[in-house]
mmCIF file of C-alpha atoms and ligand atoms in Angstrom:
data_model
loop_
_atom_site.group_PDB
_atom_site.id
_atom_site.type_symbol
_atom_site.label_atom_id
_atom_site.label_comp_id
_atom_site.label_asym_id
_atom_site.label_seq_id
_atom_site.Cartn_x
_atom_site.Cartn_y
_atom_site.Cartn_z
ATOM 1 C CA MET A 96 16.060 16.689 -18.808
ATOM 2 C CA ALA A 97 13.742 12.741 -18.943
ATOM 3 C CA ASN A 98 15.880 9.487 -19.596
ATOM 4 C CA ALA A 99 13.689 7.631 -22.375
ATOM 5 C CA VAL A 100 14.595 3.533 -21.074
ATOM 6 C CA LYS A 101 13.111 0.371 -20.591
ATOM 7 C CA GLY A 102 10.471 -0.425 -17.605
ATOM 8 C CA VAL A 103 7.508 -3.688 -17.327
ATOM 9 C CA ILE A 104 4.768 -2.084 -16.506
ATOM 10 C CA ALA A 105 1.174 -3.168 -15.531
ATOM 11 C CA GLY A 106 -1.437 -1.912 -17.088
ATOM 12 C CA ALA A 107 -4.149 -3.666 -15.730
ATOM 13 C CA LYS A 108 -5.547 -5.418 -13.155
ATOM 14 C CA GLY A 109 -4.531 -9.580 -13.982
ATOM 15 C CA ALA A 110 -3.216 -8.151 -17.487
ATOM 16 C CA PRO A 111 0.253 -9.394 -18.831
ATOM 17 C CA VAL A 112 2.853 -7.053 -18.018
ATOM 18 C CA ARG A 113 4.540 -5.583 -20.638
ATOM 19 C CA VAL A 114 7.819 -3.966 -21.154
ATOM 20 C CA GLU A 115 7.487 -0.490 -22.368
ATOM 21 C CA THR A 116 9.974 2.678 -23.378
ATOM 22 C CA ILE A 117 9.350 5.276 -19.660
ATOM 23 C CA LEU A 118 10.140 8.469 -18.647
ATOM 24 C CA VAL A 119 12.759 8.891 -15.165
ATOM 25 C CA PRO A 120 13.770 12.740 -14.432
ATOM 26 C CA ASP A 121 16.609 13.263 -13.971
ATOM 27 C CA PRO A 122 17.280 13.848 -9.947
ATOM 28 C CA GLY A 123 15.537 16.594 -7.950
ATOM 29 C CA PRO A 124 16.350 17.802 -4.481
ATOM 30 C CA GLY A 125 17.187 14.629 -1.922
ATOM 31 C CA GLU A 126 16.647 12.354 -4.721
ATOM 32 C CA ALA A 127 18.772 10.079 -7.033
ATOM 33 C CA LEU A 128 18.399 8.522 -10.370
ATOM 34 C CA VAL A 129 20.473 4.189 -9.783
ATOM 35 C CA ARG A 130 21.664 2.443 -13.392
ATOM 36 C CA ILE A 131 20.635 -1.101 -11.809
ATOM 37 C CA GLN A 132 21.941 -3.575 -12.549
ATOM 38 C CA ALA A 133 19.382 -6.918 -11.272
ATOM 39 C CA CYS A 134 16.831 -7.235 -9.841
ATOM 40 C CA GLY A 135 14.533 -9.723 -7.918
ATOM 41 C CA VAL A 136 11.390 -10.906 -9.685
ATOM 42 C CA CYS A 137 9.119 -10.501 -5.750
ATOM 43 C CA HIS A 138 5.752 -12.213 -4.985
ATOM 44 C CA THR A 139 4.340 -8.620 -4.699
ATOM 45 C CA ASP A 140 5.301 -8.255 -8.171
ATOM 46 C CA LEU A 141 2.649 -10.615 -8.881
ATOM 47 C CA HIS A 142 -0.004 -8.943 -6.422
ATOM 48 C CA TYR A 143 0.285 -5.138 -8.152
ATOM 49 C CA ARG A 144 -0.464 -7.019 -10.853
ATOM 50 C CA GLU A 145 -3.002 -9.238 -10.104
ATOM 51 C CA GLY A 146 -4.498 -5.550 -8.246
ATOM 52 C CA ALA A 147 -4.072 -7.053 -4.833
ATOM 53 C CA ILE A 148 -2.630 -4.403 -3.247
ATOM 54 C CA THR A 149 -3.459 -0.907 -5.202
ATOM 55 C CA ASN A 150 -5.593 0.189 -8.105
ATOM 56 C CA ASP A 151 -3.378 2.715 -8.966
ATOM 57 C CA PHE A 152 -1.826 1.129 -11.889
ATOM 58 C CA PRO A 153 0.085 1.560 -14.397
ATOM 59 C CA PHE A 154 2.152 0.351 -11.723
ATOM 60 C CA LEU A 155 5.727 -0.068 -12.583
ATOM 61 C CA LEU A 156 7.158 -3.389 -11.209
ATOM 62 C CA GLY A 157 10.168 -3.954 -8.947
ATOM 63 C CA HIS A 158 11.749 -3.441 -6.053
ATOM 64 C CA GLU A 159 13.998 -6.613 -4.991
ATOM 65 C CA ALA A 160 17.386 -5.080 -6.724
ATOM 66 C CA SER A 161 21.099 -3.935 -6.469
ATOM 67 C CA GLY A 162 22.349 -1.187 -8.968
ATOM 68 C CA ILE A 163 25.236 1.684 -9.516
ATOM 69 C CA VAL A 164 23.738 5.201 -8.566
ATOM 70 C CA GLU A 165 23.721 7.502 -12.040
ATOM 71 C CA LYS A 166 23.445 11.291 -10.605
ATOM 72 C CA VAL A 167 22.537 12.198 -7.209
ATOM 73 C CA GLY A 168 20.016 15.592 -7.086
ATOM 74 C CA PRO A 169 20.924 18.530 -4.413
ATOM 75 C CA ASN A 170 20.760 17.853 -0.706
ATOM 76 C CA VAL A 171 22.399 14.521 -1.343
ATOM 77 C CA THR A 172 24.855 13.565 1.079
ATOM 78 C CA ASN A 173 24.656 9.373 2.098
ATOM 79 C CA VAL A 174 25.371 8.383 -1.744
ATOM 80 C CA VAL A 175 27.566 9.654 -4.862
ATOM 81 C CA PRO A 176 27.412 9.109 -8.480
ATOM 82 C CA GLY A 177 29.639 5.749 -9.142
ATOM 83 C CA ASP A 178 28.673 4.297 -5.735
ATOM 84 C CA PHE A 179 26.968 0.716 -5.090
ATOM 85 C CA VAL A 180 23.727 0.228 -3.601
ATOM 86 C CA ILE A 181 20.641 -2.692 -2.473
ATOM 87 C CA LEU A 182 17.591 0.128 -2.884
ATOM 88 C CA ALA A 183 14.818 -0.371 0.157
ATOM 89 C CA TRP A 184 12.052 -0.184 0.664
ATOM 90 C CA ARG A 185 12.050 1.405 4.025
ATOM 91 C CA ALA A 186 13.987 4.130 4.540
ATOM 92 C CA PRO A 187 12.998 6.593 8.169
ATOM 93 C CA CYS A 188 11.596 9.673 8.023
ATOM 94 C CA GLY A 189 13.495 10.089 10.989
ATOM 95 C CA THR A 190 10.371 12.840 12.411
ATOM 96 C CA CYS A 191 7.373 10.340 12.496
ATOM 97 C CA ARG A 192 5.483 8.696 15.970
ATOM 98 C CA SER A 193 7.889 6.129 15.333
ATOM 99 C CA CYS A 194 10.965 7.331 14.676
ATOM 100 C CA LEU A 195 11.001 9.534 17.322
ATOM 101 C CA ARG A 196 10.610 6.345 19.090
ATOM 102 C CA GLY A 197 13.885 5.046 17.736
ATOM 103 C CA ARG A 198 12.342 2.274 16.918
ATOM 104 C CA PRO A 199 12.522 3.371 13.128
ATOM 105 C CA TRP A 200 12.497 0.191 11.424
ATOM 106 C CA TYR A 201 8.573 0.316 12.207
ATOM 107 C CA CYS A 202 9.519 3.863 10.128
ATOM 108 C CA PHE A 203 5.646 5.128 9.442
ATOM 109 C CA ALA A 204 7.452 7.670 6.807
ATOM 110 C CA SER A 205 8.894 6.409 4.477
ATOM 111 C CA ARG A 206 11.161 8.090 2.168
ATOM 112 C CA ASN A 207 10.513 7.512 -1.747
ATOM 113 C CA ALA A 208 11.201 9.576 -4.630
ATOM 114 C CA GLN A 209 9.131 13.552 -5.656
ATOM 115 C CA GLN A 210 8.610 13.063 -8.588
ATOM 116 C CA LYS A 211 6.973 10.745 -11.088
ATOM 117 C CA MET A 212 7.765 8.324 -13.424
ATOM 118 C CA THR A 213 6.014 8.452 -16.598
ATOM 119 C CA ARG A 214 4.737 7.146 -19.711
ATOM 120 C CA GLN A 215 5.596 8.257 -22.277
ATOM 121 C CA ASP A 216 3.113 10.657 -23.311
ATOM 122 C CA GLY A 217 2.921 11.491 -19.548
ATOM 123 C CA THR A 218 0.368 8.688 -17.455
ATOM 124 C CA PRO A 219 1.987 8.915 -14.488
ATOM 125 C CA LEU A 220 3.674 5.426 -13.049
ATOM 126 C CA SER A 221 2.543 4.017 -9.217
ATOM 127 C CA ALA A 222 6.347 2.566 -8.521
ATOM 128 C CA ALA A 223 6.364 -0.699 -7.099
ATOM 129 C CA ILE A 224 6.893 -0.665 -3.446
ATOM 130 C CA GLY A 225 8.173 2.999 -4.168
ATOM 131 C CA ILE A 226 11.334 1.530 -6.146
ATOM 132 C CA GLY A 227 9.945 0.614 -9.655
ATOM 133 C CA ALA A 228 13.582 -1.559 -10.604
ATOM 134 C CA PHE A 229 11.996 -3.657 -13.690
ATOM 135 C CA ALA A 230 14.120 -0.335 -15.962
ATOM 136 C CA GLU A 231 17.382 0.645 -16.854
ATOM 137 C CA LEU A 232 17.551 3.261 -14.566
ATOM 138 C CA THR A 233 15.108 4.251 -11.779
ATOM 139 C CA LEU A 234 14.575 7.594 -9.473
ATOM 140 C CA VAL A 235 14.264 7.262 -5.765
ATOM 141 C CA ALA A 236 14.879 9.105 -2.762
ATOM 142 C CA ALA A 237 18.814 9.262 -2.294
ATOM 143 C CA VAL A 238 18.073 7.520 1.688
ATOM 144 C CA GLN A 239 16.807 4.900 -0.496
ATOM 145 C CA ALA A 240 20.058 4.061 -2.240
ATOM 146 C CA VAL A 241 22.341 1.768 0.883
ATOM 147 C CA LYS A 242 25.907 1.393 0.222
ATOM 148 C CA VAL A 243 27.577 -1.497 0.227
ATOM 149 C CA ASN A 244 30.447 -2.957 -0.828
ATOM 150 C CA PRO A 245 30.977 -3.597 -4.644
ATOM 151 C CA ALA A 246 32.737 -6.797 -4.383
ATOM 152 C CA ALA A 247 29.823 -8.390 -4.318
ATOM 153 C CA ARG A 248 27.668 -9.992 -7.131
ATOM 154 C CA PRO A 249 24.295 -7.508 -8.631
ATOM 155 C CA GLU A 250 21.999 -10.922 -8.921
ATOM 156 C CA ALA A 251 22.638 -11.993 -5.140
ATOM 157 C CA ALA A 252 22.845 -8.352 -3.325
ATOM 158 C CA GLY A 253 19.579 -7.402 -4.844
ATOM 159 C CA LEU A 254 17.529 -9.750 -3.032
ATOM 160 C CA VAL A 255 18.866 -7.923 0.062
ATOM 161 C CA GLY A 256 16.918 -5.280 -1.002
ATOM 162 C CA CYS A 257 13.349 -7.616 -0.121
ATOM 163 C CA GLY A 258 12.805 -11.020 -0.136
ATOM 164 C CA ILE A 259 15.401 -12.193 1.362
ATOM 165 C CA MET A 260 16.471 -8.969 4.677
ATOM 166 C CA ALA A 261 11.855 -9.876 4.992
ATOM 167 C CA GLY A 262 13.248 -14.596 5.762
ATOM 168 C CA LEU A 263 16.729 -13.203 7.004
ATOM 169 C CA GLY A 264 15.154 -10.579 10.285
ATOM 170 C CA ALA A 265 11.868 -12.142 10.569
ATOM 171 C CA ALA A 266 14.702 -15.078 11.883
ATOM 172 C CA ILE A 267 17.321 -12.830 14.059
ATOM 173 C CA ASN A 268 15.372 -9.411 13.395
ATOM 174 C CA THR A 269 11.935 -9.906 14.903
ATOM 175 C CA GLY A 270 12.299 -14.203 16.394
ATOM 176 C CA GLY A 271 15.817 -12.699 18.010
ATOM 177 C CA VAL A 272 16.723 -16.804 16.722
ATOM 178 C CA SER A 273 20.694 -17.682 18.989
ATOM 179 C CA ARG A 274 22.163 -19.162 20.030
ATOM 180 C CA GLY A 275 20.997 -22.763 20.424
ATOM 181 C CA ASP A 276 17.469 -21.979 19.950
ATOM 182 C CA SER A 277 15.003 -24.950 17.960
ATOM 183 C CA VAL A 278 13.037 -23.362 15.033
ATOM 184 C CA ALA A 279 10.718 -24.487 12.982
ATOM 185 C CA VAL A 280 10.160 -21.980 9.638
ATOM 186 C CA ILE A 281 6.841 -23.149 8.050
ATOM 187 C CA GLY A 282 6.838 -22.169 4.365
ATOM 188 C CA CYS A 283 10.401 -23.380 1.971
ATOM 189 C CA GLY A 284 9.891 -20.653 -0.397
ATOM 190 C CA GLY A 285 12.781 -17.783 -0.739
ATOM 191 C CA VAL A 286 11.392 -16.021 1.987
ATOM 192 C CA GLY A 287 11.108 -19.020 4.022
ATOM 193 C CA ASN A 288 13.884 -20.508 3.007
ATOM 194 C CA ALA A 289 15.803 -17.641 3.339
ATOM 195 C CA ALA A 290 14.433 -17.753 6.703
ATOM 196 C CA ILE A 291 17.055 -20.415 7.832
ATOM 197 C CA ALA A 292 19.490 -19.260 6.563
ATOM 198 C CA GLY A 293 18.733 -16.114 8.933
ATOM 199 C CA ALA A 294 18.464 -19.413 11.968
ATOM 200 C CA LYS A 295 21.429 -20.998 11.176
ATOM 201 C CA LEU A 296 23.550 -17.702 11.002
ATOM 202 C CA ALA A 297 22.357 -16.804 13.911
ATOM 203 C CA GLY A 298 23.612 -21.048 16.367
ATOM 204 C CA ALA A 299 20.212 -22.365 16.476
ATOM 205 C CA HIS A 300 20.649 -25.789 17.366
ATOM 206 C CA THR A 301 17.324 -27.403 15.973
ATOM 207 C CA ILE A 302 15.731 -26.022 12.946
ATOM 208 C CA ILE A 303 13.068 -27.856 11.314
ATOM 209 C CA ALA A 304 11.766 -26.749 7.558
ATOM 210 C CA VAL A 305 7.905 -27.408 7.243
ATOM 211 C CA ASP A 306 6.964 -27.079 3.632
ATOM 212 C CA VAL A 307 4.317 -29.947 1.001
ATOM 213 C CA ASP A 308 7.634 -30.058 -1.416
ATOM 214 C CA ASP A 309 9.863 -32.069 -1.368
ATOM 215 C CA ARG A 310 11.903 -30.375 -3.522
ATOM 216 C CA LYS A 311 11.194 -27.369 -1.392
ATOM 217 C CA LEU A 312 12.663 -28.856 1.723
ATOM 218 C CA GLU A 313 16.185 -30.988 -0.438
ATOM 219 C CA TRP A 314 16.887 -26.393 -1.512
ATOM 220 C CA ALA A 315 16.056 -26.655 2.912
ATOM 221 C CA LYS A 316 18.503 -28.782 3.938
ATOM 222 C CA GLN A 317 21.476 -26.758 1.131
ATOM 223 C CA PHE A 318 20.127 -23.009 3.643
ATOM 224 C CA GLY A 319 20.670 -24.977 7.222
ATOM 225 C CA ALA A 320 17.683 -26.608 8.345
ATOM 226 C CA THR A 321 18.517 -29.612 9.736
ATOM 227 C CA HIS A 322 15.401 -31.778 9.525
ATOM 228 C CA THR A 323 12.787 -31.572 7.033
ATOM 229 C CA ILE A 324 9.021 -31.979 7.127
ATOM 230 C CA ASN A 325 6.326 -33.088 4.616
ATOM 231 C CA SER A 326 3.177 -31.979 6.225
ATOM 232 C CA ARG A 327 1.259 -32.873 3.500
ATOM 233 C CA GLN A 328 2.488 -36.790 4.986
ATOM 234 C CA THR A 329 2.980 -35.645 8.332
ATOM 235 C CA ASP A 330 1.472 -33.798 10.506
ATOM 236 C CA ALA A 331 3.228 -30.800 11.290
ATOM 237 C CA VAL A 332 2.913 -29.845 14.361
ATOM 238 C CA GLN A 333 3.026 -33.783 15.596
ATOM 239 C CA ALA A 334 6.655 -34.276 14.155
ATOM 240 C CA ILE A 335 8.284 -31.006 15.321
ATOM 241 C CA ARG A 336 7.475 -31.600 19.336
ATOM 242 C CA ASP A 337 9.445 -35.032 18.222
ATOM 243 C CA LEU A 338 11.397 -33.776 17.520
ATOM 244 C CA THR A 339 12.037 -31.073 19.821
ATOM 245 C CA GLY A 340 11.465 -33.541 23.444
ATOM 246 C CA GLY A 341 8.193 -32.660 22.931
ATOM 247 C CA ASN A 342 7.691 -29.404 23.663
ATOM 248 C CA GLY A 343 7.862 -27.398 20.789
ATOM 249 C CA VAL A 344 10.018 -24.907 19.119
ATOM 250 C CA ASN A 345 11.439 -21.944 20.512
ATOM 251 C CA VAL A 346 10.622 -19.455 17.626
ATOM 252 C CA ALA A 347 8.260 -20.805 14.805
ATOM 253 C CA ILE A 348 8.449 -18.443 11.829
ATOM 254 C CA GLU A 349 5.268 -18.993 9.148
ATOM 255 C CA ALA A 350 6.363 -18.396 6.067
ATOM 256 C CA VAL A 351 3.255 -18.916 4.052
ATOM 257 C CA GLY A 352 0.809 -16.509 4.925
ATOM 258 C CA LYS A 353 -2.909 -18.929 5.875
ATOM 259 C CA PRO A 354 -4.243 -19.098 8.990
ATOM 260 C CA GLU A 355 -4.213 -23.688 8.410
ATOM 261 C CA THR A 356 -0.025 -22.912 9.005
ATOM 262 C CA TYR A 357 -0.227 -19.667 10.833
ATOM 263 C CA THR A 358 -1.923 -22.358 13.188
ATOM 264 C CA GLN A 359 0.631 -24.966 12.568
ATOM 265 C CA ALA A 360 2.880 -22.419 13.864
ATOM 266 C CA PHE A 361 0.685 -21.767 17.166
ATOM 267 C CA TYR A 362 0.757 -24.862 18.902
ATOM 268 C CA ALA A 363 3.793 -26.002 16.889
ATOM 269 C CA ARG A 364 6.160 -23.209 20.416
ATOM 270 C CA ASP A 365 6.723 -23.717 23.155
ATOM 271 C CA HIS A 366 5.636 -22.597 26.001
ATOM 272 C CA ALA A 367 7.034 -18.997 26.397
ATOM 273 C CA GLY A 368 8.489 -19.196 22.893
ATOM 274 C CA THR A 369 8.092 -17.540 19.995
ATOM 275 C CA VAL A 370 5.340 -17.147 16.962
ATOM 276 C CA VAL A 371 7.071 -15.261 13.723
ATOM 277 C CA LEU A 372 3.668 -13.756 11.028
ATOM 278 C CA VAL A 373 6.244 -13.262 7.560
ATOM 279 C CA GLY A 374 4.021 -14.580 5.414
ATOM 280 C CA VAL A 375 1.610 -12.005 4.027
ATOM 281 C CA PRO A 376 -2.112 -13.522 4.203
ATOM 282 C CA SER A 377 -5.138 -11.870 1.778
ATOM 283 C CA PRO A 378 -7.841 -9.701 3.479
ATOM 284 C CA GLU A 379 -10.138 -12.273 3.104
ATOM 285 C CA MET A 380 -7.939 -14.622 5.842
ATOM 286 C CA LYS A 381 -9.261 -14.844 9.266
ATOM 287 C CA ILE A 382 -7.910 -16.480 12.147
ATOM 288 C CA GLU A 383 -9.985 -18.568 15.302
ATOM 289 C CA LEU A 384 -8.166 -19.500 18.446
ATOM 290 C CA PRO A 385 -8.730 -20.427 21.497
ATOM 291 C CA LEU A 386 -7.348 -18.120 23.663
ATOM 292 C CA LEU A 387 -6.880 -19.857 26.983
ATOM 293 C CA GLU A 388 -4.245 -21.332 24.650
ATOM 294 C CA VAL A 389 -2.771 -17.562 24.216
ATOM 295 C CA PHE A 390 -2.767 -16.875 27.602
ATOM 296 C CA GLY A 391 -1.566 -19.746 28.738
ATOM 297 C CA ARG A 392 1.391 -19.834 26.473
ATOM 298 C CA GLY A 393 2.854 -16.500 27.365
ATOM 299 C CA GLY A 394 5.896 -15.474 24.844
ATOM 300 C CA SER A 395 4.747 -13.712 21.717
ATOM 301 C CA LEU A 396 3.389 -13.862 18.623
ATOM 302 C CA LYS A 397 4.643 -11.422 15.700
ATOM 303 C CA ALA A 398 4.066 -10.419 12.660
ATOM 304 C CA SER A 399 7.427 -9.414 10.968
ATOM 305 C CA TRP A 400 7.045 -6.207 8.243
ATOM 306 C CA TYR A 401 10.469 -6.486 5.808
ATOM 307 C CA GLY A 402 12.026 -7.948 8.506
ATOM 308 C CA ASP A 403 11.925 -5.554 10.779
ATOM 309 C CA CYS A 404 15.578 -4.563 8.949
ATOM 310 C CA LEU A 405 17.307 -0.701 9.271
ATOM 311 C CA PRO A 406 18.078 -0.871 6.002
ATOM 312 C CA THR A 407 21.254 0.562 6.135
ATOM 313 C CA ARG A 408 22.700 -1.119 9.486
ATOM 314 C CA ASP A 409 21.759 -4.208 7.492
ATOM 315 C CA PHE A 410 22.387 -4.169 4.198
ATOM 316 C CA PRO A 411 25.934 -3.583 4.225
ATOM 317 C CA MET A 412 26.511 -6.242 7.094
ATOM 318 C CA PHE A 413 24.746 -9.517 5.537
ATOM 319 C CA ILE A 414 26.286 -7.897 2.297
ATOM 320 C CA ASP A 415 29.721 -8.851 4.351
ATOM 321 C CA LEU A 416 28.779 -11.556 5.889
ATOM 322 C CA TYR A 417 28.180 -13.487 1.499
ATOM 323 C CA LEU A 418 31.050 -11.954 1.001
ATOM 324 C CA GLN A 419 33.307 -13.997 3.995
ATOM 325 C CA GLY A 420 31.460 -16.996 2.185
ATOM 326 C CA ARG A 421 29.439 -17.275 5.586
ATOM 327 C CA LEU A 422 25.933 -16.615 4.052
ATOM 328 C CA ASP A 423 25.145 -17.968 0.252
ATOM 329 C CA LEU A 424 22.838 -15.319 -1.408
ATOM 330 C CA GLU A 425 23.577 -17.098 -4.387
ATOM 331 C CA ARG A 426 21.929 -19.797 -3.880
ATOM 332 C CA PHE A 427 19.269 -18.093 -3.707
ATOM 333 C CA VAL A 428 19.704 -17.206 -7.144
ATOM 334 C CA SER A 429 17.537 -20.013 -9.520
ATOM 335 C CA GLU A 430 18.202 -18.304 -12.784
ATOM 336 C CA THR A 431 19.043 -15.336 -14.308
ATOM 337 C CA ILE A 432 16.502 -14.455 -16.852
ATOM 338 C CA THR A 433 15.971 -10.692 -19.105
ATOM 339 C CA LEU A 434 13.643 -8.090 -19.173
ATOM 340 C CA ASP A 435 11.789 -9.009 -20.931
ATOM 341 C CA LYS A 436 11.070 -12.361 -19.503
ATOM 342 C CA VAL A 437 9.090 -10.952 -16.512
ATOM 343 C CA GLU A 438 5.716 -12.347 -16.889
ATOM 344 C CA ASP A 439 7.820 -16.415 -17.569
ATOM 345 C CA ALA A 440 8.840 -15.793 -13.772
ATOM 346 C CA PHE A 441 5.843 -14.538 -11.947
ATOM 347 C CA HIS A 442 4.899 -17.775 -14.132
ATOM 348 C CA LYS A 443 7.889 -20.453 -12.530
ATOM 349 C CA MET A 444 7.129 -18.613 -8.777
ATOM 350 C CA GLU A 445 3.482 -19.827 -8.893
ATOM 351 C CA ARG A 446 4.973 -23.351 -9.814
ATOM 352 C CA GLY A 447 7.338 -23.136 -6.835
ATOM 353 C CA GLU A 448 9.843 -23.638 -9.450
ATOM 354 C CA VAL A 449 12.283 -21.284 -8.544
ATOM 355 C CA LEU A 450 13.349 -19.475 -5.593
ATOM 356 C CA ARG A 451 14.466 -16.278 -7.862
ATOM 357 C CA SER A 452 13.811 -14.969 -10.948
ATOM 358 C CA VAL A 453 16.225 -12.198 -11.437
ATOM 359 C CA VAL A 454 17.233 -9.466 -14.558
ATOM 360 C CA VAL A 455 19.938 -8.609 -14.804
ATOM 361 C CA PHE A 456 21.294 -5.640 -16.933
HETATM 362 ZN ZN1 ZN B 242 9.276 7.868 10.571
HETATM 363 ZN ZN1 ZN B 243 8.939 -7.550 -2.497
#
C-alpha cells in the first residue's frame, strides 16, 4: 500500500520548489518507513533544484532529518516502530572494497530504499541523497535510520544527519584535531561553525574563525572561536600567522569550497599541518599551487566527505554530548518553518541570514 503525504518537489532545473502530494510505499524487505519530525534546509537541496548535482528531476528534497520509525519491512533488525532516529545518507554496505578494508566511512555502495516514492501519477521521484525528507513520511533503507536518545529535540537532532556532522567530522575525524592544537576555519556558515564546535570539543587551544561577514563571525565566537578575522578587511593568512607565533595553524579547515579560500587554508597552516576541504567546489573550479610548497610543507591535504562519519558510531555520540550540554546543537537552529516555506528558506540561506532553517511537521 502507498501512503499519500505532502512533500517538497523540485520539478525542473531552477524552478521554485512546490509542495505536492506524493505516494510513499510501505516498506519492503530491509526498508523502513519514517514519520519525519524535523528536516533542515541544506545547500545541497538548493544544488539539486539548480540541477547542479544530477539531472534526474523530479527530486523529493530534504535529507537532514529526524523522525520516528512508523513501519519496518521484513529482515529489519536495527530499528522497530516507535524508535527515534536520525537519517543518514551513508549506510555502509559491508561488502564494497572500502568496507572490506575496514574503512566503512568511505563506503562506495551506501544503501538506499529499493522502492521508489512517486508523484500521484506514478512518476518516480529521485530522493535527495537517497533520503527525501521534506515529506511527512519517507522510505529509506532501514540501515539509514540511526537510533539515538529520544530526549533530543527533533529540530536539533536532525541537523546531525548532514551539515553539522560534516563540520564536526571535518575537525574531529578528518582533521584529527586534538588537545592543544591550533585550528583555523575559513567560512563560518553551518558547516564551518560546526567545525569550530568540533575543534572546541576536541580540545583545540586556538580556534581562528575567518569570514567576510561580521554576523557570521559573531556566531563563530558563540560556538567557540577564540579569535575572528574579517578577511574583507584583513589579510587572513598573515593574521592567522600573527596569531600563531608566525607559524600558521596545525589544522586549516576550508568550509567555503573556492580556490581562493583553499589557497588561504594552504598557506595558513604550519609545516606538517593538515588542510581539510569540507566546502563543496563547483565543477569548473581549478587550483594552482607551487608543487615545491606542497612537498616542502609536508603534512597532508585532505577532503572530508560527510565529515568522514560513521553514522552508527557518531550520531548517538553527538546526541549524547548535546544532551549533556557539551555540544550546542540548538544554536544552529536559526528558525523553524513549515513545509511550504522551503523556497523562502533557500533565499535566506543565499543571503547568509541563517545557519539553518528547519522544517517542523
Ligand atoms: Zn561499502
Ligand atoms: Zn546536506
